XYZ file of C-alpha atoms in Angstrom:
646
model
C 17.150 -36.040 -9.881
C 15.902 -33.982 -6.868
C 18.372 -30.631 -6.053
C 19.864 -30.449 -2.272
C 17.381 -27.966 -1.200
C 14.209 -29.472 -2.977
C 15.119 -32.060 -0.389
C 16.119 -30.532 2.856
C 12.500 -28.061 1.962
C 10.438 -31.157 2.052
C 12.050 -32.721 5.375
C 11.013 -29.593 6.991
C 7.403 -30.142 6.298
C 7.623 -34.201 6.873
C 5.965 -35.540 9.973
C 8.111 -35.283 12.785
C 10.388 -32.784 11.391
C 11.005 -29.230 12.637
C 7.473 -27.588 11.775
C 5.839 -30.919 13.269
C 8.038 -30.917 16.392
C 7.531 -26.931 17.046
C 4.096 -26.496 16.181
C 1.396 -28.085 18.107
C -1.476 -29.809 15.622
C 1.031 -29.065 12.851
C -0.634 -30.669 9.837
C 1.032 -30.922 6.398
C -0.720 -29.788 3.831
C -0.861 -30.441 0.613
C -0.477 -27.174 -1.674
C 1.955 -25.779 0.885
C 4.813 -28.328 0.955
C 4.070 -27.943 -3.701
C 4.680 -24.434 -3.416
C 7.502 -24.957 -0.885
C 9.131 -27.146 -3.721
C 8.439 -24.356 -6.240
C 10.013 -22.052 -4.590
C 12.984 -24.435 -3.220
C 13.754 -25.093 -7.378
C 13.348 -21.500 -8.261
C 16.524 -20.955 -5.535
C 18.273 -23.815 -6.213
C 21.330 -23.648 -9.008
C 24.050 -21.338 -9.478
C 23.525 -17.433 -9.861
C 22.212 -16.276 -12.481
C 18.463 -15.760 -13.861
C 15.793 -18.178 -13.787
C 12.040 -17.920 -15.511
C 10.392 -15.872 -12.764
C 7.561 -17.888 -10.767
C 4.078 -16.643 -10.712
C 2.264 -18.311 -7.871
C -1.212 -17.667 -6.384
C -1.701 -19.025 -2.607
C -5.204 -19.633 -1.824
C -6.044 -18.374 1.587
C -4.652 -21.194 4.079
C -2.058 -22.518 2.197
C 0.456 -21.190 4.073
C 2.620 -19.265 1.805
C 4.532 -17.313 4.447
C 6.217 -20.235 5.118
C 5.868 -21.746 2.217
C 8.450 -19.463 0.542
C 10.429 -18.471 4.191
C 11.657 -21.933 4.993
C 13.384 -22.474 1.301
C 14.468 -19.061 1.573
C 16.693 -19.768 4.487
C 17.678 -22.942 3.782
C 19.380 -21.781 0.281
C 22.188 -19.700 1.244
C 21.637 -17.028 -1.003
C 21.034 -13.393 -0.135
C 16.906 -12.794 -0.479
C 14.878 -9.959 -0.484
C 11.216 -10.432 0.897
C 9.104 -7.163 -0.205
C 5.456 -6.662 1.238
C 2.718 -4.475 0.522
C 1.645 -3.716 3.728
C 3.758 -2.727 6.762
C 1.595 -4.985 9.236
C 3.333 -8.088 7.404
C 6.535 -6.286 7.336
C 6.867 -6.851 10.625
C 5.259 -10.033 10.796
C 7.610 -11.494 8.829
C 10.503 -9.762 10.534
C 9.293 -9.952 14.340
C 7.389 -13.328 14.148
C 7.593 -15.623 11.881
C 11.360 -14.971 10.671
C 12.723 -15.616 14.212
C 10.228 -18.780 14.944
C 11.593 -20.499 11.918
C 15.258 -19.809 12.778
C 14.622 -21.395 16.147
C 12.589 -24.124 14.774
C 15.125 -24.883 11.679
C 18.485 -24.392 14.018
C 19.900 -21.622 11.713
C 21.992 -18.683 12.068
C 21.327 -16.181 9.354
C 21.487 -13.053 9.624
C 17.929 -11.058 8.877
C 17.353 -7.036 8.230
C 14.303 -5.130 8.382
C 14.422 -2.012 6.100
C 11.669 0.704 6.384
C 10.749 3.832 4.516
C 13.381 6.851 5.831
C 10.261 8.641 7.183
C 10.243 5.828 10.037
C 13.700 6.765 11.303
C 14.525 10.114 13.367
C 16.668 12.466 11.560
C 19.073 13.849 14.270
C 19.931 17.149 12.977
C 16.130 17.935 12.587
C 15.739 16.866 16.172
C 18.234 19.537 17.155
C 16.780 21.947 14.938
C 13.506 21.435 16.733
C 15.047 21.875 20.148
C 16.715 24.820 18.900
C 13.651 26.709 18.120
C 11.002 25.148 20.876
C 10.083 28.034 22.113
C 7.600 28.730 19.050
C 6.123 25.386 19.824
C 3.142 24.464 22.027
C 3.777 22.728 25.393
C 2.418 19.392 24.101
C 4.930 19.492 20.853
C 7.465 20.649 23.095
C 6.933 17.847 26.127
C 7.049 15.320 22.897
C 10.035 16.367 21.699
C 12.130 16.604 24.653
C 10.502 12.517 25.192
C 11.830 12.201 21.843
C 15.063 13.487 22.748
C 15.507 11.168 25.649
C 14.300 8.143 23.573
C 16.824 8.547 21.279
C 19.704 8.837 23.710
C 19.367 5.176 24.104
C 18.065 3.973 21.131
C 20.242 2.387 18.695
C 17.772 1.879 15.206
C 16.161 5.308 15.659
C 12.990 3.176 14.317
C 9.911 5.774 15.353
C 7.490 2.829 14.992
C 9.617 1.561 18.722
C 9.033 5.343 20.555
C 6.718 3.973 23.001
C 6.647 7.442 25.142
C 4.753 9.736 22.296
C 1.824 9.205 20.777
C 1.726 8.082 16.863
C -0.718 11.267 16.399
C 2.066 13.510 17.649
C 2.638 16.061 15.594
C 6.279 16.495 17.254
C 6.943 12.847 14.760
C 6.568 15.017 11.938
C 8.749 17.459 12.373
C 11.878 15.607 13.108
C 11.102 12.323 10.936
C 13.819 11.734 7.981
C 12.886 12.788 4.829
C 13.944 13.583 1.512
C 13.569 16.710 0.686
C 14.962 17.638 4.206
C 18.441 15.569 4.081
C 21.440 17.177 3.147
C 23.132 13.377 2.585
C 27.000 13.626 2.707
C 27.177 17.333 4.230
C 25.305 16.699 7.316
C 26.732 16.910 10.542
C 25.315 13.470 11.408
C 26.330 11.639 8.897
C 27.759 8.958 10.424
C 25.892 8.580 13.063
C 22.758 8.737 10.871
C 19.690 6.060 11.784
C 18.510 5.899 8.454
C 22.412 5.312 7.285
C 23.128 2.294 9.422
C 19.575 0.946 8.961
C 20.556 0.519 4.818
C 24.180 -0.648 5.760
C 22.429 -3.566 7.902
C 20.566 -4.616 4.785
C 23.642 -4.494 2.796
C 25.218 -7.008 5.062
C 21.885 -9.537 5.733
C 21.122 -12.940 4.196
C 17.179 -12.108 4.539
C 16.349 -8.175 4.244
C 12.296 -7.559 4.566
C 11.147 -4.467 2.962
C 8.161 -3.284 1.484
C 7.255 -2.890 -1.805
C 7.187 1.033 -1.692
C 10.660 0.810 -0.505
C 12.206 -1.626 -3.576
C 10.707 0.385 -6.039
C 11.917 3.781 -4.786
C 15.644 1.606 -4.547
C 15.598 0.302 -7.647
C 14.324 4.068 -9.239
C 14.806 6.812 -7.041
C 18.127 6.379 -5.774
C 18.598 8.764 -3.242
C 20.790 12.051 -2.674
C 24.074 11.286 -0.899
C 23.818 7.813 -0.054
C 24.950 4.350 -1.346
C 22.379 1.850 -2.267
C 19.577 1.231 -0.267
C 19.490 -2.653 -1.171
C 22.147 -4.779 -2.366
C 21.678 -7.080 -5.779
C 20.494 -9.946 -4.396
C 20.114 -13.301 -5.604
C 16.328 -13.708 -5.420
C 13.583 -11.252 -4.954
C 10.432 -12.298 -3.308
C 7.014 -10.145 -3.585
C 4.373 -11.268 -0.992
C 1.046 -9.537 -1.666
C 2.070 -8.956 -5.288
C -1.123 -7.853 -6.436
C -0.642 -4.502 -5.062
C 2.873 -4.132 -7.928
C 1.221 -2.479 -10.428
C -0.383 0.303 -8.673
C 2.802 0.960 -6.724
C 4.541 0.895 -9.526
C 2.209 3.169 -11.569
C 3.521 5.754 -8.555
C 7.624 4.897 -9.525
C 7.576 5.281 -12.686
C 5.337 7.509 -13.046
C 6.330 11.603 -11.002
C 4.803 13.412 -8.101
C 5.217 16.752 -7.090
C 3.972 17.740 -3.869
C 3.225 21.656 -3.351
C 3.586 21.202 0.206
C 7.174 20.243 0.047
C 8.002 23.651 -2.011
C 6.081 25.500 0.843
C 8.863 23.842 3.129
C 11.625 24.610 0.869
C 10.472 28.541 1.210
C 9.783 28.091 4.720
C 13.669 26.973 5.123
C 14.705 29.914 2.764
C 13.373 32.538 4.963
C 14.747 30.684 7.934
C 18.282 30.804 5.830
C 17.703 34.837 5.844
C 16.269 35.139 9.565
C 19.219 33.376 11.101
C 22.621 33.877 8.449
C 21.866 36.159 5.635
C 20.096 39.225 6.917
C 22.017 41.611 4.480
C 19.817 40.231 1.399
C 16.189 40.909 2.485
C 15.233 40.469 -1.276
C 15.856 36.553 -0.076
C 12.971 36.521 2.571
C 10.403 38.989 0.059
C 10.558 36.553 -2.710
C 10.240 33.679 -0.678
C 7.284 34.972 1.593
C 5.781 36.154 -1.994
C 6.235 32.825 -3.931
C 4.351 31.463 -0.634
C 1.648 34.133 -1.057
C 0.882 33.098 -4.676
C 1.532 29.522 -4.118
C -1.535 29.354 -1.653
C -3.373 31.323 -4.118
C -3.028 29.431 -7.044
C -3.804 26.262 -5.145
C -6.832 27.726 -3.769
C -8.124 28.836 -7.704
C -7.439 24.987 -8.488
C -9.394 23.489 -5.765
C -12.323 25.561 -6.929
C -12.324 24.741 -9.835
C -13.652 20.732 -8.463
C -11.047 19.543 -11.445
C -8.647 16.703 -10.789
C -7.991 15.943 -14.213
C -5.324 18.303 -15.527
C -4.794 18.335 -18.947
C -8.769 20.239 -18.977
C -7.830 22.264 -16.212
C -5.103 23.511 -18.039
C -7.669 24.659 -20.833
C -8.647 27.424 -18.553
C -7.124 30.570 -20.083
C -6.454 32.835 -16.573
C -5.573 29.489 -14.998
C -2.730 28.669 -17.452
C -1.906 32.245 -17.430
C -1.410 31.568 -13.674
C 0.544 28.797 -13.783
C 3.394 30.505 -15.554
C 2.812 33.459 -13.846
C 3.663 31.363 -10.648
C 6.619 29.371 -12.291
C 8.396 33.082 -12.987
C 7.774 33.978 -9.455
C 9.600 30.685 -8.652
C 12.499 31.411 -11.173
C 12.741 34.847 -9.443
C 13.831 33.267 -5.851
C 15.980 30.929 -8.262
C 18.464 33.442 -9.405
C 18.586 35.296 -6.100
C 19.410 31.995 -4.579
C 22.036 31.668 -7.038
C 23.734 34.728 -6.764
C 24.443 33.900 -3.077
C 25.858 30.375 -3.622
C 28.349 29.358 -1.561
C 27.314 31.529 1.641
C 25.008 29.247 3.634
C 25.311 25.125 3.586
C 21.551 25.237 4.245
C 20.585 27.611 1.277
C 22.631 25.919 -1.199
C 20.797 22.370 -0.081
C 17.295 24.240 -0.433
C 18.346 25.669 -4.029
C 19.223 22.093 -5.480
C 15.938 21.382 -4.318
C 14.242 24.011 -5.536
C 16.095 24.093 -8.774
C 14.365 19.680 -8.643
C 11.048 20.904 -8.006
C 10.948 23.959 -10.303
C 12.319 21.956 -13.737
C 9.361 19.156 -12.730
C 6.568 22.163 -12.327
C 7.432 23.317 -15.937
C 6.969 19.502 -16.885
C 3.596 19.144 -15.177
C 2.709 22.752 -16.745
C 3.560 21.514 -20.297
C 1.982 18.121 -20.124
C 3.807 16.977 -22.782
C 3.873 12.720 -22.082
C 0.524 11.755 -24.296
C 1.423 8.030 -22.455
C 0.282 9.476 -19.442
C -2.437 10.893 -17.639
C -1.610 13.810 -15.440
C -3.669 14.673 -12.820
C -3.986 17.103 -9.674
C -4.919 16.020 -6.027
C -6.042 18.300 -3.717
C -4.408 18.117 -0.081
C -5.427 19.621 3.153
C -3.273 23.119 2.772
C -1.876 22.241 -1.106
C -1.918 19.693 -3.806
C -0.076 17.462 -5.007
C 0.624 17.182 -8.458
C 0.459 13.946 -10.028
C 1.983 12.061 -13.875
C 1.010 8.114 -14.058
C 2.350 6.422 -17.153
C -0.674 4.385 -18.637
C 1.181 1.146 -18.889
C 3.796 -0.103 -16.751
C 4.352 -3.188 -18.359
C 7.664 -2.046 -20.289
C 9.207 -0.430 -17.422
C 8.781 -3.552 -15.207
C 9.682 -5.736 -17.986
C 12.961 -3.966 -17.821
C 13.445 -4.001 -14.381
C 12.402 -7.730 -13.547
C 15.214 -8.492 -16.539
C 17.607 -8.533 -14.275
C 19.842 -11.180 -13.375
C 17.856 -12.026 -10.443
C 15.539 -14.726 -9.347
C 11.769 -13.945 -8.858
C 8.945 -14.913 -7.230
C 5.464 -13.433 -7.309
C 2.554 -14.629 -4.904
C -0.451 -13.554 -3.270
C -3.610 -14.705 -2.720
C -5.184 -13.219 -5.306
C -3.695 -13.060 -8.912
C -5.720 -15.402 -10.832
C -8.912 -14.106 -13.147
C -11.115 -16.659 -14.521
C -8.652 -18.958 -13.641
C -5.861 -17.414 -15.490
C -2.782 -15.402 -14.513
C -2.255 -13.493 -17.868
C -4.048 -10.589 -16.419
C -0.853 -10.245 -14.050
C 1.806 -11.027 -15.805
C 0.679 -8.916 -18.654
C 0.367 -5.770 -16.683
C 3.948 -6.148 -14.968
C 5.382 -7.582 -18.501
C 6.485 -10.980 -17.119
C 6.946 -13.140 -20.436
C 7.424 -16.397 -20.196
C 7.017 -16.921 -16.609
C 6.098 -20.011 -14.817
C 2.087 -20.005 -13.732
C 0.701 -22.017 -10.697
C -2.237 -21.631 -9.177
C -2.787 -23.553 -5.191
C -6.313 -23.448 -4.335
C -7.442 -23.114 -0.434
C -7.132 -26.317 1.114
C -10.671 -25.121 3.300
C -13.874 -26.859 2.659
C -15.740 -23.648 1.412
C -18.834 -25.792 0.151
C -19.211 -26.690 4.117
C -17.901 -23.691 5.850
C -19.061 -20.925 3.368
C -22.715 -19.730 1.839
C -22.379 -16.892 -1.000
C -25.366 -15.184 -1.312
C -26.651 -13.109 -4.035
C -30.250 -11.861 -2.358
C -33.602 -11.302 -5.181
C -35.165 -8.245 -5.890
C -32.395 -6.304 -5.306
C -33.036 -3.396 -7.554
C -30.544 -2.083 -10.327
C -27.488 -0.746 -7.985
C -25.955 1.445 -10.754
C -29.350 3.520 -9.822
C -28.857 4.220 -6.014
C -32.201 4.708 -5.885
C -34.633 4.894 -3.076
C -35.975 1.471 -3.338
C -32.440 -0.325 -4.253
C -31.209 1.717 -1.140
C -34.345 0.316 1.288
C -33.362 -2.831 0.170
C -29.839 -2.931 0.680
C -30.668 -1.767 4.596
C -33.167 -4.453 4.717
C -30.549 -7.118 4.115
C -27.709 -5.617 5.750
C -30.271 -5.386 9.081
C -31.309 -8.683 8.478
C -27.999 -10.415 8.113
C -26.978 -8.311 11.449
C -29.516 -9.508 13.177
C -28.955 -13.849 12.271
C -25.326 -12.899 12.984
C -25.604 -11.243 16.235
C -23.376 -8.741 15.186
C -20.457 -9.732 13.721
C -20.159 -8.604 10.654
C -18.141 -6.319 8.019
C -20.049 -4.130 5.423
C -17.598 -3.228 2.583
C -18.769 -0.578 0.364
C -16.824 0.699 -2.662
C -17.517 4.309 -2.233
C -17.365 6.610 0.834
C -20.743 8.205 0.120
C -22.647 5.002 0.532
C -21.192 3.924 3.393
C -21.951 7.324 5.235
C -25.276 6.753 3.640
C -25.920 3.141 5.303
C -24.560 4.122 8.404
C -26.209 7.197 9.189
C -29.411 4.974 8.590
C -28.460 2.088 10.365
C -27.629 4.721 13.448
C -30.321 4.275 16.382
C -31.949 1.164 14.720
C -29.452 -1.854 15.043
C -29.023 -2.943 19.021
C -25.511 -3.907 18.310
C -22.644 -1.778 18.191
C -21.801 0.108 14.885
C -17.955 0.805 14.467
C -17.780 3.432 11.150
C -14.701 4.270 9.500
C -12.835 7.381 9.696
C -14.689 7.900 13.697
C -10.578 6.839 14.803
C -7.819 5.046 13.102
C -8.430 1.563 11.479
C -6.227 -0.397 13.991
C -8.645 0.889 16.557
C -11.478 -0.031 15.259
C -10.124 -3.613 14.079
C -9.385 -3.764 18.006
C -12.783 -2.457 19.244
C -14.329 -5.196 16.874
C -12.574 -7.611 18.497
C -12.756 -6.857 22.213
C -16.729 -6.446 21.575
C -17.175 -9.773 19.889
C -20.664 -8.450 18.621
C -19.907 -5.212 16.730
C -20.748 -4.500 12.922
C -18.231 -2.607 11.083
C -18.819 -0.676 8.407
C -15.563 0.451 5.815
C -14.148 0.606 2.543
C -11.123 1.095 0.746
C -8.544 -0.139 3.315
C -10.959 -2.545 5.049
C -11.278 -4.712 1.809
C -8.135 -6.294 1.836
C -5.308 -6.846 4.716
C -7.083 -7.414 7.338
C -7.557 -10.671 9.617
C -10.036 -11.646 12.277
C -10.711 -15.028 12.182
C -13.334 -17.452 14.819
C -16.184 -16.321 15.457
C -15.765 -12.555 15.946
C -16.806 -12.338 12.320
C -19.575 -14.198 10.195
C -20.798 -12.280 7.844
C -19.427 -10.064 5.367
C -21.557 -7.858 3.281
C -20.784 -6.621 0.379
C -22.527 -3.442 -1.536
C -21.777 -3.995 -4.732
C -19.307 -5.421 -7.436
C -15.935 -3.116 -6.783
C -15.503 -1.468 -10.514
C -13.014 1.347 -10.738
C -14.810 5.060 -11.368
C -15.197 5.418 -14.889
C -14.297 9.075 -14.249
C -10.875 7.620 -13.158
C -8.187 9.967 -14.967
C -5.829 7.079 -15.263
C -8.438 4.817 -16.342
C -10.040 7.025 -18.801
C -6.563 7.164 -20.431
C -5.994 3.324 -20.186
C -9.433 3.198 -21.942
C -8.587 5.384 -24.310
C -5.535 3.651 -25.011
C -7.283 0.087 -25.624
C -10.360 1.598 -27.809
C -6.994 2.714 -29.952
C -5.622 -0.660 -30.632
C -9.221 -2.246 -31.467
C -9.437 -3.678 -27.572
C -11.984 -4.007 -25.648
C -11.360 -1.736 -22.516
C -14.180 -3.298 -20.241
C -12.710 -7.277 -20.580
C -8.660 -6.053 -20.436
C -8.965 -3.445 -17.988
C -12.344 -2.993 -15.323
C -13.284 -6.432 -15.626
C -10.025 -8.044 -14.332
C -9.214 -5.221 -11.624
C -12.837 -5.634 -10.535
C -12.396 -8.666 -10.023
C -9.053 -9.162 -7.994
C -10.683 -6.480 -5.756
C -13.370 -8.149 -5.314
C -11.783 -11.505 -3.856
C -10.072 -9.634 -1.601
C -13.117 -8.301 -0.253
C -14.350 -12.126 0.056
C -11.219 -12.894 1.140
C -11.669 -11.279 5.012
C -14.607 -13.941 5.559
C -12.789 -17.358 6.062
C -9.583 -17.103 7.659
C -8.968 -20.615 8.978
C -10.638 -24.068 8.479
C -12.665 -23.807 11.153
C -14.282 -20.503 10.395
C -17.847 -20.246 9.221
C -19.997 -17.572 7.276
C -21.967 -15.805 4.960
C -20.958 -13.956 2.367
C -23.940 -11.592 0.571
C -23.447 -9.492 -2.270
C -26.345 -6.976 -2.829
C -25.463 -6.896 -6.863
C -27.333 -9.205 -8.835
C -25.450 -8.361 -12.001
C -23.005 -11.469 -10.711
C -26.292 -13.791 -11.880
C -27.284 -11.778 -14.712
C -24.658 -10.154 -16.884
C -22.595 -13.040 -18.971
C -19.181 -11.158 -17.418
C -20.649 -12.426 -13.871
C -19.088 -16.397 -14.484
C -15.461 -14.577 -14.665
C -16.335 -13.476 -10.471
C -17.669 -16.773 -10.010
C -14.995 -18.895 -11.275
C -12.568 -16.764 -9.904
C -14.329 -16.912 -6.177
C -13.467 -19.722 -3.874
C -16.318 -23.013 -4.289
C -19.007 -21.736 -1.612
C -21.917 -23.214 -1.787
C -23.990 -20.240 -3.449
C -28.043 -18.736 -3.337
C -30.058 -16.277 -3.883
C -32.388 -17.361 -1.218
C -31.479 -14.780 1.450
C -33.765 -16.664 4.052
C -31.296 -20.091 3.491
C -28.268 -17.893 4.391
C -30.059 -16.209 6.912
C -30.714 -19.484 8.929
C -27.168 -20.699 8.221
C -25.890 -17.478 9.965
C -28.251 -18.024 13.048
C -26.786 -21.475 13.622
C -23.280 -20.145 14.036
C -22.927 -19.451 17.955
């Protein structure tokens, strides 16, 4: 027998019901009102666990509503988590208050962001306090920041319409760990970032980020209550991007730059309160002096695996030369305990950050690889645990219902790729194909004579311009190059420079939201990205029609955390390339294909400039994994279907 909610889910979705009433050419489809249901039985039922739901959403399904609308109808308290903060607020601004209209409900919904997105009072005050060292631009921003926050009542910085979001001035009064003094701050009570958790606490819906649930659940912070209450269900939206995240959670950090801070409030502690104990502000300017040192004999070195760095005799020697100098500002720090608020805050820091330098100098976790990343004044030091699965195992234990969903999960048609890295036994598997007709809509095309790309040699390169000008060319514009490495895209676009007619937007020229709206507003532009531009982003019509791909996405194998993976499956008799680059190749590559059709009446080309798709056996795991386009290798065929787009 059908539950309540089952029910009242699938009127929603019915013709002439709410969504079909609201939304003009509202048609029901298929795979969305099934994973409505899913989700609708997961909810339904007393507290308690349920077997967590695995669920991949092919693109057009509809899955933000296909898991909203049973969410709200349930009762319970849900968390939504995101991996991006574009559908963060989305969900929060858009769709969450559309479907309250539409549905006639009155629940109460909380967005939660990342501290760093809230002012911190006291460091605006602190700011003010000492302007006068500041430039005239930092100084006009923070007096606008000032008078914004007079009025405001979230202190969200991402709502500060009067300074610019390159302002340094956001910087240096944004909340942030390292900087908050909790319970002992004069703004306590009035603090943004204070209320902003309180108003989860007390929400039916609470949207956060996946960043932001993992740092709750792990790295509870200093000096304040819990950041999100235990609620009954826990929804991940773009839940291919756990495992990474949660490689950084449960694995350590240790950022340089935040030490530097620390000593840069220590000799403020001396300059202002303690000028009797000048031995304060020598170590502190001194640890500074050798921690810029140090960091400059480590970025020579061109080393960002640490366990060989650490083979380097004088470097070692350095290291714990550096971590005595520390211990030396430790015990003066000590013996004046008690006599400044503000020093003892920046000791219990220090005291944090020295114990986790002596870890990273040891090394002694052989389940991890440890590595060092180099920053734009100091690095950041970095321990990733090689598998996760354990640790999430633990923590998706909990008496909590889960979902998991994305558009991009399945490899080869499986999920076991997924729920094996986060640990998910015994979890329920569904997979909801695109309801778009990608055999009429779509052409993947894998062009000849493409040359061996592992090579990036002269004539693969020639040929890879050929068919990127080509494509450009049928396309008028229009069209993305993805490239998995930041050298060949610099590469391609430095040639293409002066000899394509249409516009060429490159990444890193400005940010990537101004690009994605330059691309737009020209309607004939080609840009040219990778990393960040693979996955998350959305132009759909005819503003894009062909996406061109370099190659097949495969992870570095000079990767310090997959080396150790590797090393780690080669132990057990496995076969690293199958468990491990194969199936994160793979995921990354759909999303790649996945920024080509965004709606049913979208049309395109799709060319991938790697034959080893067609000629390596591990190609048909891609394929099947790849939405049904209608596929060649004749590049003039694609060519002409491109030109008939207008």
């Amino acid at each position: 027998m059908r539950n309540r909610l089952v029910s009242e889910t699938a009127l929603a979705f019915a013709p002439g019901g709410p969504l079909a009433s609201n939304i003009r050419g509202f048609k029901p489809r298929e795979q969305q009102l099934e994973m409505a249901r899913e989700v609708a039985q997961l909810l339904h039922g007393s507290s308690g666990a349920a077997v967590p739901l695995v669920l991949e959403a092919g693109t057009g399904v509809g899955k933000t509503f296909g898991y909203l609308i049973p969410a709200l109808l349930s009762g319970k308290q849900v968390i939504v988590s995101t991996g991006s903060k574009n559908l963060q607020e989305q969900l929060f601004y858009k769709d969450l208050p559309a479907l309250l209209q539409m549905l006639d409900l009155q629940v109460r919904v909380a967005l939660l962001k990342g501290r760093n997105n809230y002012l911190c009072q006291l460091l605006l005050e602190q700011q003010l306090d000492g302007a006068q060292s500041r430039s005239p631009e930092v100084l006009d921003d923070l007096l606008r920041i000032n008078q914004w926050a007079a009025a405001s009542t979230d202190g969200d910085l991402g709502t500060l319409a009067t300074v610019s979001e390159q302002s340094p001035a956001l910087a240096l009064v944004a909340s942030s760990k390292e900087r908050c003094s909790g319970k002992r701050c004069a703004f306590y009570d009035s603090c943004f970032t204070r209320k902003a958790r309180q108003k989860s606490l007390e929400a039916r819906i609470i949207v956060v980020n996946h960043h932001l649930f993992f740092a709750d659940r792990i790295l509870k912070d200093t000096g304040f209550a819990e950041l999100l209450p235990d609620a009954d269900a826990v929804i991940f939206d773009e839940a291919h991007l756990l495992a990474d995240i949660a490689v950084t959670y449960f694995g350590r950090q240790l950022s340089l730059a935040a030490m530097q801070r620390v000593l840069e409030r220590v000799e403020a502690v001396y300059q202002q309160e303690l000028r009797d104990t000048s031995q304060l502000s020598d170590l502190a300017r001194r640890c500074g002096s050798r921690l810029a040192d140090w960091a400059q004999m480590t970025q020579a070195s061109g080393q960002s695996d640490w366990r060989p760095l650490l083979a380097d005799k004088e470097l070692a020697r350095q290291c714990w030369q550096l971590l005595e100098e520390f211990r030396a500002l430790e015990r003066v720090m000590l013996a004046n305990i008690g006599r400044s608020d503000e020093l003892d805050d920046c000791l219990e820091k220090w005291l944090d950050y020295c114990v986790q330098l002596e870890q990273f100098f040891n090394c002694e976790d052989q389940s991890a690889a440890y590595s060092i990343e180099q920053g734009s004044r100091l690095p950041t030091l970095r321990m990733a645990p090689i598998d996760v699965a354990k640790a999430c195992q633990a923590l998706f234990e909990v008496q909590t219902r889960w979902l998991f969903t994305s558009a991009t999960l399945q490899v080869n048609r499986s999920l076991n790729h997924f729920c094996r890295t986060l640990g998910l036994k015994g979890a329920r598997e569904l997979i909801l194909d695109s309801p778009f007709d990608y055999r009429r809509q779509a052409i993947l095309c894998v062009p000849r004579e493409l040359g061996d790309v592992r090579s990036e040699g002269d004539y693969q390169f020639r040929r890879l311009l050929e068919v990127c000008e080509q494509a450009i060319n049928a396309a008028k514009g229009r069209t993305f190059i993805l490239f998995t490495s930041h050298r060949m895209l610099q590469r391609v676009a430095q040639a293409l420079h002066g000899r394509s007619r249409y516009p060429l937007l490159v990444q890193g020229s400005v940010g990537k939201q101004t690009l994605l709206k330059k691309f737009r507003q020209l309607g004939n532009a080609v840009l040219l990205g990778t990393g960040s531009f693979w996955e998350g982003v959305d132009v759909r019509g005819k503003l894009l029609s062909c996406v061109i791909i370099d190659k097949l996405p495969f992870v570095s194998p000079d990767d310090n955390l997959y080396r150790a993976r590797a090393a780690e499956i080669s132990k057990r008799q496995g076969d690293p390339f199958m468990e491990l680059a194969l199936p994160q190749a793979v995921i990354a590559l759909k999303q790649g294909v996945g920024r080509l059709i965004r709606d049913e009446s979208d049309r395109g080309v799709l060319i991938l400039c790697d034959n080893r798709i067609v000629n390596r056996s591990y190609g048909q795991a891609f394929l099947n994994s790849l939405p049904p386009m209608y596929r060649t290798r004749n590049l003039q065929s694609a060519l002409s279907f491109l030109e008939r787009i207008d």
